[in-house]
PDB file of C-alpha atoms and ligand atoms in Angstrom:
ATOM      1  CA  UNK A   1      -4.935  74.917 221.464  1.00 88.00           C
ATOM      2  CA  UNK A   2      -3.441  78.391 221.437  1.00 97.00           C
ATOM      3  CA  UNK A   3      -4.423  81.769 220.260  1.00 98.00           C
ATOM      4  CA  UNK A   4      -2.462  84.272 218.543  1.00 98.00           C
ATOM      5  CA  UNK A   5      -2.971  87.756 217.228  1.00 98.00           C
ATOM      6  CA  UNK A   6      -1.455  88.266 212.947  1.00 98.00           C
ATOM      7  CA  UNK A   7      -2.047  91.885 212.057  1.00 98.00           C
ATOM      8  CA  UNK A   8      -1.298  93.009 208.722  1.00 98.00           C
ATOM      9  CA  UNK A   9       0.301  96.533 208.782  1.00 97.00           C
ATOM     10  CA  UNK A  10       2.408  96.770 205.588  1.00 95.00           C
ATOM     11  CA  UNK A  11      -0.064  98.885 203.755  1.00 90.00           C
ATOM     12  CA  UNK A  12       0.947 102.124 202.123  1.00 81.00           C
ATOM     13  CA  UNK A  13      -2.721 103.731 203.190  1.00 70.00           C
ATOM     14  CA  UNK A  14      -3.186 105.364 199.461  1.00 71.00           C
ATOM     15  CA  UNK A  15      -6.546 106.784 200.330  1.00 72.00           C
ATOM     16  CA  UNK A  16      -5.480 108.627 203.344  1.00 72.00           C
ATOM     17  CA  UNK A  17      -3.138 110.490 201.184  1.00 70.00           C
ATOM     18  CA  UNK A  18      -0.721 111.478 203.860  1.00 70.00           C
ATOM     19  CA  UNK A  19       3.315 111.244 203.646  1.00 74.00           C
ATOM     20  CA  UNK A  20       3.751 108.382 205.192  1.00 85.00           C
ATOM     21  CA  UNK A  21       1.765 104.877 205.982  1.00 89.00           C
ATOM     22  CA  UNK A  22      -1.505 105.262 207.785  1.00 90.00           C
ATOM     23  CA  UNK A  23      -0.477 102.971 210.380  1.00 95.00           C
ATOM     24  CA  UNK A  24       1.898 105.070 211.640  1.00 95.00           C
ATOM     25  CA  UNK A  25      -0.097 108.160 211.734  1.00 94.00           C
ATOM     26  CA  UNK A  26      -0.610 110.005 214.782  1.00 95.00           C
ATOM     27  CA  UNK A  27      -3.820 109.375 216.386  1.00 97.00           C
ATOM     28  CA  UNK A  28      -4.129 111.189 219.943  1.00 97.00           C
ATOM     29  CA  UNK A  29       0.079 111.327 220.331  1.00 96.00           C
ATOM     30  CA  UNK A  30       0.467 107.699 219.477  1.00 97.00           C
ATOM     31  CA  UNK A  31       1.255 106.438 215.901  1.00 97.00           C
ATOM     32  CA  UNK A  32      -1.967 104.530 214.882  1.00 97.00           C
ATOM     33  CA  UNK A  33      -0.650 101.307 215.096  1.00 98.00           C
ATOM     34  CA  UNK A  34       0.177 101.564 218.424  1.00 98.00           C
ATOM     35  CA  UNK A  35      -3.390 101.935 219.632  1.00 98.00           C
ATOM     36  CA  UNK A  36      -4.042  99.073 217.619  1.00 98.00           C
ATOM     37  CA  UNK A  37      -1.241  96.903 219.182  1.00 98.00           C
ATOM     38  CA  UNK A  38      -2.488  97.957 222.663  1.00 98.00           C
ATOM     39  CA  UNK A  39      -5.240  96.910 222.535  1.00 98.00           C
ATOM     40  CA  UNK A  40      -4.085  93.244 220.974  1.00 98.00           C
ATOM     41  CA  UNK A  41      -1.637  92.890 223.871  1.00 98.00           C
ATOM     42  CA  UNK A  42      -3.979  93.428 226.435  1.00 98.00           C
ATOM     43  CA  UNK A  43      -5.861  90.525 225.573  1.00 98.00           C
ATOM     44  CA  UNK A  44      -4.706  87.954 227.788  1.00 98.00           C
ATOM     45  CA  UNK A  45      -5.755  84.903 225.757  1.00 98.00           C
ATOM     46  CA  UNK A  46      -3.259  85.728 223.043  1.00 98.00           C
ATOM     47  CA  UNK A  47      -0.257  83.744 223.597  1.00 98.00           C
ATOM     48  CA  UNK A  48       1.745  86.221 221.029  1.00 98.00           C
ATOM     49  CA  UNK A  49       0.905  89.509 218.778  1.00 98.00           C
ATOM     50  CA  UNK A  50       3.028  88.958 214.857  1.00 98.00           C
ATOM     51  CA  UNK A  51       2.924  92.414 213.007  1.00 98.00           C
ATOM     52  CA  UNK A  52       3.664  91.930 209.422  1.00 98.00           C
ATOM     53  CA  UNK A  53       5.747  94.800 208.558  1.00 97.00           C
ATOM     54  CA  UNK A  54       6.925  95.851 204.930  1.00 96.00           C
ATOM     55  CA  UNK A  55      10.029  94.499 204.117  1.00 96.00           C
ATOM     56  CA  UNK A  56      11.429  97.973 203.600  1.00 93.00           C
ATOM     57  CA  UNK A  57       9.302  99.558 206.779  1.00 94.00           C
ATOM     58  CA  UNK A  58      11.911 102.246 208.372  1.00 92.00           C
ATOM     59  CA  UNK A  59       9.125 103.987 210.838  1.00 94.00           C
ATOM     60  CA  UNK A  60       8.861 100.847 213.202  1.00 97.00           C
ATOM     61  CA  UNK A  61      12.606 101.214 214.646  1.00 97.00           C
ATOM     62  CA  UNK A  62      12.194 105.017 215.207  1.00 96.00           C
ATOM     63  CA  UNK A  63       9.463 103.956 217.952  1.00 96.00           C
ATOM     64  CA  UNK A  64      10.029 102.290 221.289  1.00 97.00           C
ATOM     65  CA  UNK A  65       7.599  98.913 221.416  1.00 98.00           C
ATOM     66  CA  UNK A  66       9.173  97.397 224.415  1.00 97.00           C
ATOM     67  CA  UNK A  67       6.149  98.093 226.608  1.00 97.00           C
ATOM     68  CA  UNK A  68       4.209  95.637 225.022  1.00 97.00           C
ATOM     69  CA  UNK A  69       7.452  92.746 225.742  1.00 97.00           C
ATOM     70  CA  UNK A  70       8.175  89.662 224.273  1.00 96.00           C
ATOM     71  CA  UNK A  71       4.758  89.052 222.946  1.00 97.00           C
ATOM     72  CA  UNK A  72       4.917  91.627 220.245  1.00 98.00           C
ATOM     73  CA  UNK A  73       6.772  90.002 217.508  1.00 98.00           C
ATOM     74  CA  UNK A  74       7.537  91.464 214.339  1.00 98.00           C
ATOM     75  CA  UNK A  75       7.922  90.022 210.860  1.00 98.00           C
ATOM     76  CA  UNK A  76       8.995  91.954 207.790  1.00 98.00           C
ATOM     77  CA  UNK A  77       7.720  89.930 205.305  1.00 98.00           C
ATOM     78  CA  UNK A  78       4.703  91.932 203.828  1.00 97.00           C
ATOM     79  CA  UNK A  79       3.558  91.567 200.430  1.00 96.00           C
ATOM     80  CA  UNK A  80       2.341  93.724 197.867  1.00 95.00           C
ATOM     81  CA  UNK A  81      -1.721  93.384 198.842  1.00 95.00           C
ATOM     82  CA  UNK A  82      -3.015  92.797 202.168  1.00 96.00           C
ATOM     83  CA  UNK A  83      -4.045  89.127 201.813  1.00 97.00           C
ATOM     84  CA  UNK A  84      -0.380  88.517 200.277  1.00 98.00           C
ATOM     85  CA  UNK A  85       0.648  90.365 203.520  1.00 98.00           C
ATOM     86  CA  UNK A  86      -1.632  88.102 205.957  1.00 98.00           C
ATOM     87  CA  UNK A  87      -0.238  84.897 203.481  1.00 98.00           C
ATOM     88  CA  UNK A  88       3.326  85.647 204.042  1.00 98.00           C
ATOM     89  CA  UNK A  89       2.935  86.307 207.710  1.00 98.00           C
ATOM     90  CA  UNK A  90       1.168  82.731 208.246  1.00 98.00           C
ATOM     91  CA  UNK A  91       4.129  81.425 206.460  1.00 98.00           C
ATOM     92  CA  UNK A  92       6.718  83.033 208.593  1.00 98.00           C
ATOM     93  CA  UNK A  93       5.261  81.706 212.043  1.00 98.00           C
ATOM     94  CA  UNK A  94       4.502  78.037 210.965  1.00 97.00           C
ATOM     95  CA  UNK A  95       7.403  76.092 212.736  1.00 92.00           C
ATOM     96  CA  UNK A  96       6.092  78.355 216.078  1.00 96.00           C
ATOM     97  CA  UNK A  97       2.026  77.451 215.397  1.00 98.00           C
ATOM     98  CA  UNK A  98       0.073  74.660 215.486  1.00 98.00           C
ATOM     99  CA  UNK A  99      -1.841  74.124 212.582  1.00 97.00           C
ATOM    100  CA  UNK A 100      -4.727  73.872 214.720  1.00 98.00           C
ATOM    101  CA  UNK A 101      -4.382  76.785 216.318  1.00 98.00           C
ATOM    102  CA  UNK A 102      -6.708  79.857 216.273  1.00 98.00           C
ATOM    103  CA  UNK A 103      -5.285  82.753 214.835  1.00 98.00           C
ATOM    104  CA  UNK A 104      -7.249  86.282 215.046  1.00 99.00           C
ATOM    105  CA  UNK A 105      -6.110  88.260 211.893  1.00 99.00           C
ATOM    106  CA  UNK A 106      -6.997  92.293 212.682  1.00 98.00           C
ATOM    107  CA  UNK A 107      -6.020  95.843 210.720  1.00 98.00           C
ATOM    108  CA  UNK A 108      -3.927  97.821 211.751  1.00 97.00           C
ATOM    109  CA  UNK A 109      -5.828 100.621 211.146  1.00 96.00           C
ATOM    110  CA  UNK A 110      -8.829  99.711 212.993  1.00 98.00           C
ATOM    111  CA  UNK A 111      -6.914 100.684 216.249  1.00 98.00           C
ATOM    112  CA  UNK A 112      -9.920 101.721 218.650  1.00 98.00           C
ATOM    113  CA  UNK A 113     -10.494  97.366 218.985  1.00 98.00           C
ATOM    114  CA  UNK A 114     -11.158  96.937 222.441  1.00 98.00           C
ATOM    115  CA  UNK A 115     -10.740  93.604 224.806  1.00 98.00           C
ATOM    116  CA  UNK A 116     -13.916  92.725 225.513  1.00 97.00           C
ATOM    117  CA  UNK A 117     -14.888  92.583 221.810  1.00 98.00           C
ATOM    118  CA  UNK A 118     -11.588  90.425 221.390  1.00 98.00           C
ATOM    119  CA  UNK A 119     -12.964  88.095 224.189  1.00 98.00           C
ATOM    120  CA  UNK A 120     -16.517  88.308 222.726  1.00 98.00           C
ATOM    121  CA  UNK A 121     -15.225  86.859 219.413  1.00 98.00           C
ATOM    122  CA  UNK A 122     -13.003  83.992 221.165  1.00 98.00           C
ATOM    123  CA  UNK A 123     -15.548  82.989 223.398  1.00 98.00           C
ATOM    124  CA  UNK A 124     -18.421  82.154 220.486  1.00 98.00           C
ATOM    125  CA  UNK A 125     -15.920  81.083 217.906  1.00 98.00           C
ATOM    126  CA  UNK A 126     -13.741  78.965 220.369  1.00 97.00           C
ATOM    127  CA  UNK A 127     -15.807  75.513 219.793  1.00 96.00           C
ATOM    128  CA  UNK A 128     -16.540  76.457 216.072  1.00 98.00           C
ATOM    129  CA  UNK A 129     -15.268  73.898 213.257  1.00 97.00           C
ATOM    130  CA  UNK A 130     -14.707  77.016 210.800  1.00 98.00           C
ATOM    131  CA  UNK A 131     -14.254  80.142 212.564  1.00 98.00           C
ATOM    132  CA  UNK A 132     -15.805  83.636 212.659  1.00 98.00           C
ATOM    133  CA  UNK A 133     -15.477  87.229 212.167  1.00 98.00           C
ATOM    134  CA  UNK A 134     -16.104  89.951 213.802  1.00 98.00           C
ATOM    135  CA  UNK A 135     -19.311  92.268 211.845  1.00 98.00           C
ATOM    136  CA  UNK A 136     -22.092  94.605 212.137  1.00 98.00           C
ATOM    137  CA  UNK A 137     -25.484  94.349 210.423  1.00 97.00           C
ATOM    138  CA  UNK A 138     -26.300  96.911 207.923  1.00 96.00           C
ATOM    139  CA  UNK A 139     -28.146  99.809 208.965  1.00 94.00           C
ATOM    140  CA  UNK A 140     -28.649 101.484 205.619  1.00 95.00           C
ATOM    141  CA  UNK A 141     -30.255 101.629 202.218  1.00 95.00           C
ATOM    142  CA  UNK A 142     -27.530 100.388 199.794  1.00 96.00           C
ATOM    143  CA  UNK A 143     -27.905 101.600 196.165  1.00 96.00           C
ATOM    144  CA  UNK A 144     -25.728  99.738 193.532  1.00 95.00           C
ATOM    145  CA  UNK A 145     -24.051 102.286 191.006  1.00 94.00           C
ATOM    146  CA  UNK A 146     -23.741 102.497 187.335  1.00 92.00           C
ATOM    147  CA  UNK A 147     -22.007 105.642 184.998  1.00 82.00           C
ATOM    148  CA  UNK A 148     -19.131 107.926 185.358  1.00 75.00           C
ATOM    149  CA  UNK A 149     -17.620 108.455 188.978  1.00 78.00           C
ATOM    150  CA  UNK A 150     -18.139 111.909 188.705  1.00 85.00           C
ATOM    151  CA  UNK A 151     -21.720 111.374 188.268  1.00 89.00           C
ATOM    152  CA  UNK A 152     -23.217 108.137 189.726  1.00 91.00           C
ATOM    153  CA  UNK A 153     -26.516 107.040 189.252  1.00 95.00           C
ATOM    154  CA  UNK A 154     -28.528 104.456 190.583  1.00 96.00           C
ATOM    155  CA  UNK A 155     -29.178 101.477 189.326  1.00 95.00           C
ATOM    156  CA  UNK A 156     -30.424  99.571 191.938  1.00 97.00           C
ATOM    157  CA  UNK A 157     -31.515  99.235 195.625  1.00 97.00           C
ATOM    158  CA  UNK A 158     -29.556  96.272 196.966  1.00 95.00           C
ATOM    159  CA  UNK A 159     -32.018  94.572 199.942  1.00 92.00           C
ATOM    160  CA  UNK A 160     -30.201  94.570 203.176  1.00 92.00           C
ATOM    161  CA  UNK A 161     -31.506  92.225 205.202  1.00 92.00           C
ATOM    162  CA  UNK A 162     -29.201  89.528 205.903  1.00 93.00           C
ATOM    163  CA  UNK A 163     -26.061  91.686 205.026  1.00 97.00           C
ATOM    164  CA  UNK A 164     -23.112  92.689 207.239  1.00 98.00           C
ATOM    165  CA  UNK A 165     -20.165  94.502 207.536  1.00 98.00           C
ATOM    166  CA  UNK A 166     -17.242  92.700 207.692  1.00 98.00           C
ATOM    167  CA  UNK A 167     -14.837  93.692 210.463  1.00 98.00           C
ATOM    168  CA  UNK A 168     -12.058  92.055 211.872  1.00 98.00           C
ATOM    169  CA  UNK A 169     -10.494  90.683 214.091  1.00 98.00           C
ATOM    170  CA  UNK A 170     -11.132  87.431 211.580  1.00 98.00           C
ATOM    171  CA  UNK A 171     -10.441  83.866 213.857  1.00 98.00           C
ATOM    172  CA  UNK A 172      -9.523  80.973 211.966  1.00 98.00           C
ATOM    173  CA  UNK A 173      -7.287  77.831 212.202  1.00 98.00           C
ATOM    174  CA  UNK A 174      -3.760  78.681 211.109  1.00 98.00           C
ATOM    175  CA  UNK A 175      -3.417  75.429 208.927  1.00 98.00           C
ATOM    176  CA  UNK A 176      -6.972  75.619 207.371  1.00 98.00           C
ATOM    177  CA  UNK A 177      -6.519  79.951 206.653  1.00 98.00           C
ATOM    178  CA  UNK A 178      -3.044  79.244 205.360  1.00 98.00           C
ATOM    179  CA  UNK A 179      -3.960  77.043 202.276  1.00 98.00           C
ATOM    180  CA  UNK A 180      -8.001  78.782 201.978  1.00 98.00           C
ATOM    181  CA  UNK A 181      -5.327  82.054 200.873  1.00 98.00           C
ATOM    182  CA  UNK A 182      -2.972  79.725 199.144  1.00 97.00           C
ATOM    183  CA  UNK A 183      -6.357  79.129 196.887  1.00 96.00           C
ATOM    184  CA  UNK A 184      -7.624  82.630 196.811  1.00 94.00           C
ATOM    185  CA  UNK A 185      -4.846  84.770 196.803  1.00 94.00           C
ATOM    186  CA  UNK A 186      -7.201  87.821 195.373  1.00 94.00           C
ATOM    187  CA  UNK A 187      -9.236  88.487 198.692  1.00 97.00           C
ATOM    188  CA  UNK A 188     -10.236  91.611 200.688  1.00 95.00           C
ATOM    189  CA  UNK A 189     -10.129  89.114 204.009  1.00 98.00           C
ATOM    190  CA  UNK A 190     -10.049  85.978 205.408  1.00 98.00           C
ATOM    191  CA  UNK A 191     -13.736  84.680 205.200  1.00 98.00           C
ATOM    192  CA  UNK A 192     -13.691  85.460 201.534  1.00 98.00           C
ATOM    193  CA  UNK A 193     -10.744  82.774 201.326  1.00 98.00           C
ATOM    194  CA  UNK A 194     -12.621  80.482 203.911  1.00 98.00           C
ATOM    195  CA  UNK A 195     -15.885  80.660 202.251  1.00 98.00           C
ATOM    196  CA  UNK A 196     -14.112  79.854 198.511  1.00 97.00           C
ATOM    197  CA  UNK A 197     -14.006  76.505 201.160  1.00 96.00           C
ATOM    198  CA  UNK A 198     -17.550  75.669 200.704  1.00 97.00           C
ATOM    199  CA  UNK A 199     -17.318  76.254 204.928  1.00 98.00           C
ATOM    200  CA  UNK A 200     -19.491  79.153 206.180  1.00 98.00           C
ATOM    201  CA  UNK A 201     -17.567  81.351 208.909  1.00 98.00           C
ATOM    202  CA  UNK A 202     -20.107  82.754 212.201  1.00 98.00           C
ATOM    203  CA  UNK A 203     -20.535  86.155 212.136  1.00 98.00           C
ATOM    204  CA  UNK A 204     -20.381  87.582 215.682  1.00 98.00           C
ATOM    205  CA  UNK A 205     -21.623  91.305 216.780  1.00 98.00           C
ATOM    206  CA  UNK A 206     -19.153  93.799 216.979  1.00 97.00           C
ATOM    207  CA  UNK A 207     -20.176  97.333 217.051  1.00 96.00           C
ATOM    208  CA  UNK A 208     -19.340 100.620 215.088  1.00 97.00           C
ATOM    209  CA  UNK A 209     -16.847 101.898 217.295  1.00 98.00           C
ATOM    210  CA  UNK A 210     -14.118  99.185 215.488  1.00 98.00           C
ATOM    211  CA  UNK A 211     -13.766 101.373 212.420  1.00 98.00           C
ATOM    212  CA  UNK A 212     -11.048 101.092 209.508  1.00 96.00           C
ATOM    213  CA  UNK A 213      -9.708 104.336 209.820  1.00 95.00           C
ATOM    214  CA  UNK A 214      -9.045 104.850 205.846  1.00 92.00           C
ATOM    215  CA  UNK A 215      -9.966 108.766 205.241  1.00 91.00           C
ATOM    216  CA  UNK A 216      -8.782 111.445 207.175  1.00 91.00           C
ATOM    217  CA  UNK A 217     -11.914 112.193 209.086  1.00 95.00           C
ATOM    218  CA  UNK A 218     -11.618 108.673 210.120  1.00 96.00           C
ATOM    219  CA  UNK A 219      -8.882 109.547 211.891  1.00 96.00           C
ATOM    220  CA  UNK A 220     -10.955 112.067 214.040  1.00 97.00           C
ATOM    221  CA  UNK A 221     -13.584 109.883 214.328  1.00 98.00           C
ATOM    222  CA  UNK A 222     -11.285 107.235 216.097  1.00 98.00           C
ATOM    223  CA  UNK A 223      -9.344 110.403 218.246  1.00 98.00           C
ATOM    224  CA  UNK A 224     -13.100 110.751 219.561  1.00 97.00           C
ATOM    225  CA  UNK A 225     -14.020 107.092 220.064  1.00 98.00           C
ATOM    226  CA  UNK A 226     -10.631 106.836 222.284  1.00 97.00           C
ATOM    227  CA  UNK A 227     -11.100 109.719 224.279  1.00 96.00           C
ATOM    228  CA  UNK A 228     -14.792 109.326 225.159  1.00 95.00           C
ATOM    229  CA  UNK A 229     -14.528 105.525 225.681  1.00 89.00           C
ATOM    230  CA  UNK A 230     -15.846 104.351 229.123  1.00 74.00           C
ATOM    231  CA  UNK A 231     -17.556 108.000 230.122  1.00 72.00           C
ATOM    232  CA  UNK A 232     -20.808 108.053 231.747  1.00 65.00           C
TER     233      UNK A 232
HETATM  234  O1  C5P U 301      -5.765  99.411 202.713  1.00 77.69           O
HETATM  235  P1  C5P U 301      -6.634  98.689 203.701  1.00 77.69           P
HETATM  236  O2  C5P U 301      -7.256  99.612 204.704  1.00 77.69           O
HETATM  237  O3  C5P U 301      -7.616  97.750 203.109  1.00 77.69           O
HETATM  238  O4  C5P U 301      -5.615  97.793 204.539  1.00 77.69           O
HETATM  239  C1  C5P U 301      -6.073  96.942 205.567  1.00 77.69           C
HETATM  240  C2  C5P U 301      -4.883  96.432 206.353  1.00 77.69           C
HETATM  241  O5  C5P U 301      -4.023  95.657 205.521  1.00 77.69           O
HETATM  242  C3  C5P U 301      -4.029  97.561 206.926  1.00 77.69           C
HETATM  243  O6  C5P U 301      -3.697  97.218 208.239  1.00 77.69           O
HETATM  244  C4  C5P U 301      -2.819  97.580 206.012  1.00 77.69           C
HETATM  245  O7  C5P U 301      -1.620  98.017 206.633  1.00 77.69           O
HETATM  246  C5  C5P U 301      -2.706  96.108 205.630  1.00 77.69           C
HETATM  247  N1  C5P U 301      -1.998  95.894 204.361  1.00 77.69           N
HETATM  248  C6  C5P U 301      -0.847  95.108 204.348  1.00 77.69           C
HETATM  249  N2  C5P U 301      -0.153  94.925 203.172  1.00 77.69           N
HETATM  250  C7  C5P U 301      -0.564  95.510 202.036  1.00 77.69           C
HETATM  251  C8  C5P U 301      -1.750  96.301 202.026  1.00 77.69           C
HETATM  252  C9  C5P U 301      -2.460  96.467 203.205  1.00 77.69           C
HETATM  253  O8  C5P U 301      -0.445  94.596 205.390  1.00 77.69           O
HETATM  254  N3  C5P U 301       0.168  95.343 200.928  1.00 77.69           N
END
């Protein structure tokens, strides 16, 4: 059984409001993605690393990937949400995966991922009939909203315990992911489409440093997670 790497980068990053795709932002010199990427190919358990790329992407030729070799592949087939994007890409590499085969599905934009939380993931989902996800437990109170945006109120405290925050990378078997998305094409991730199974992903610790860099102080946030990784 083989592991591969499917990350969905054909998002137009709306929130972060810049000109062009947050993916390819610059994050300490390096377009976002490439952080991302990095960290992906230096994981040596993946046998390959697909990007799924919008059909009509013209940033990823104006950079030089060839650092990262033959493992980087990339497929311009993304679709108009991310889970059509993650759908389409699964499509594309079929004749080249098993459908047994564990594929680790991770944002593009959550490029401070590091190796060892990679291998953390593999190593307690590896003999797992679903598959897992990487998450954090909540640390907060979470209220649940009512009224006009501009002025929320409360209308309820939602109990935490037991909840987490979905990360990714998200580890499943190509085959099974392929047709749980073919059911649920409406989902925010994988284990949403899993879980519409009746099957019941693990959850495995990840920590706070993987953010989704979606707002523009996420972007400094991540800047200072890079820089400051692995000082005393
Ligand atoms: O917008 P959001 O942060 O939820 O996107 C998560 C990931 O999904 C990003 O890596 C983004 O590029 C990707 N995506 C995609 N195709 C879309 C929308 C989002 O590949 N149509």
């Amino acid at each position: 059984m083989s592991y591969y790497a499917l990350v969905p980068a054909a998002g137009s990053g709306a929130r972060m409001g810049g000109a062009q795709p947050k993916q390819y932002l610059p994050l300490l010199g390096q377009p976002v993605l490439r952080h991302t990427l990095a960290a992906l190919c230096a994981v040596p358990e993946l046998a390959a690393v697909f990007v799924v790329l919008a059909p009509d992407d013209e940033v990823w030729d104006s950079h030089d990937w060839s650092i990262f070799g033959e493992r980087l592949i990339p497929l311009r087939c993304g679709g108009d949400s991310r889970a059509a994007s993650v759908t389409n890409g699964l499509r594309a590499i079929q004749g080249r995966v098993d459908s047994e085969d564990w594929v680790l599905v991770h944002d593009a934009a959550r490029a401070c991922l590091t190796v060892a939380q990679t291998q953390k993931l593999i190593a307690q989902v590896d003999s797992d009939p679903v598959g897992g996800i990487l998450a954090i437990p909540v640390a907060d109170t979470l209220k649940r909203a009512i009224g006009e945006d501009a002025e929320p109120r409360i209308e309820t405290t939602v109990p935490r315990d037991a909840l987490w925050q979905a990360q990714t990378p998200q580890m499943f078997r190509h085959g099974q992911l392929l047709q749980a998305l073919e059911w649920c094409p409406s989902v925010t991730d994988e284990a949403s489409a899993i879980e519409f199974l009746g099957l019941r992903p693990r959850l495995v610790a990840g920590d706070a440093t993987n953010l989704k860099i979606t707002y523009p102080l996420d972007l400094q946030l991540a800047a200072w997670i890079l820089e400051n990784r692995d000082k005393p």
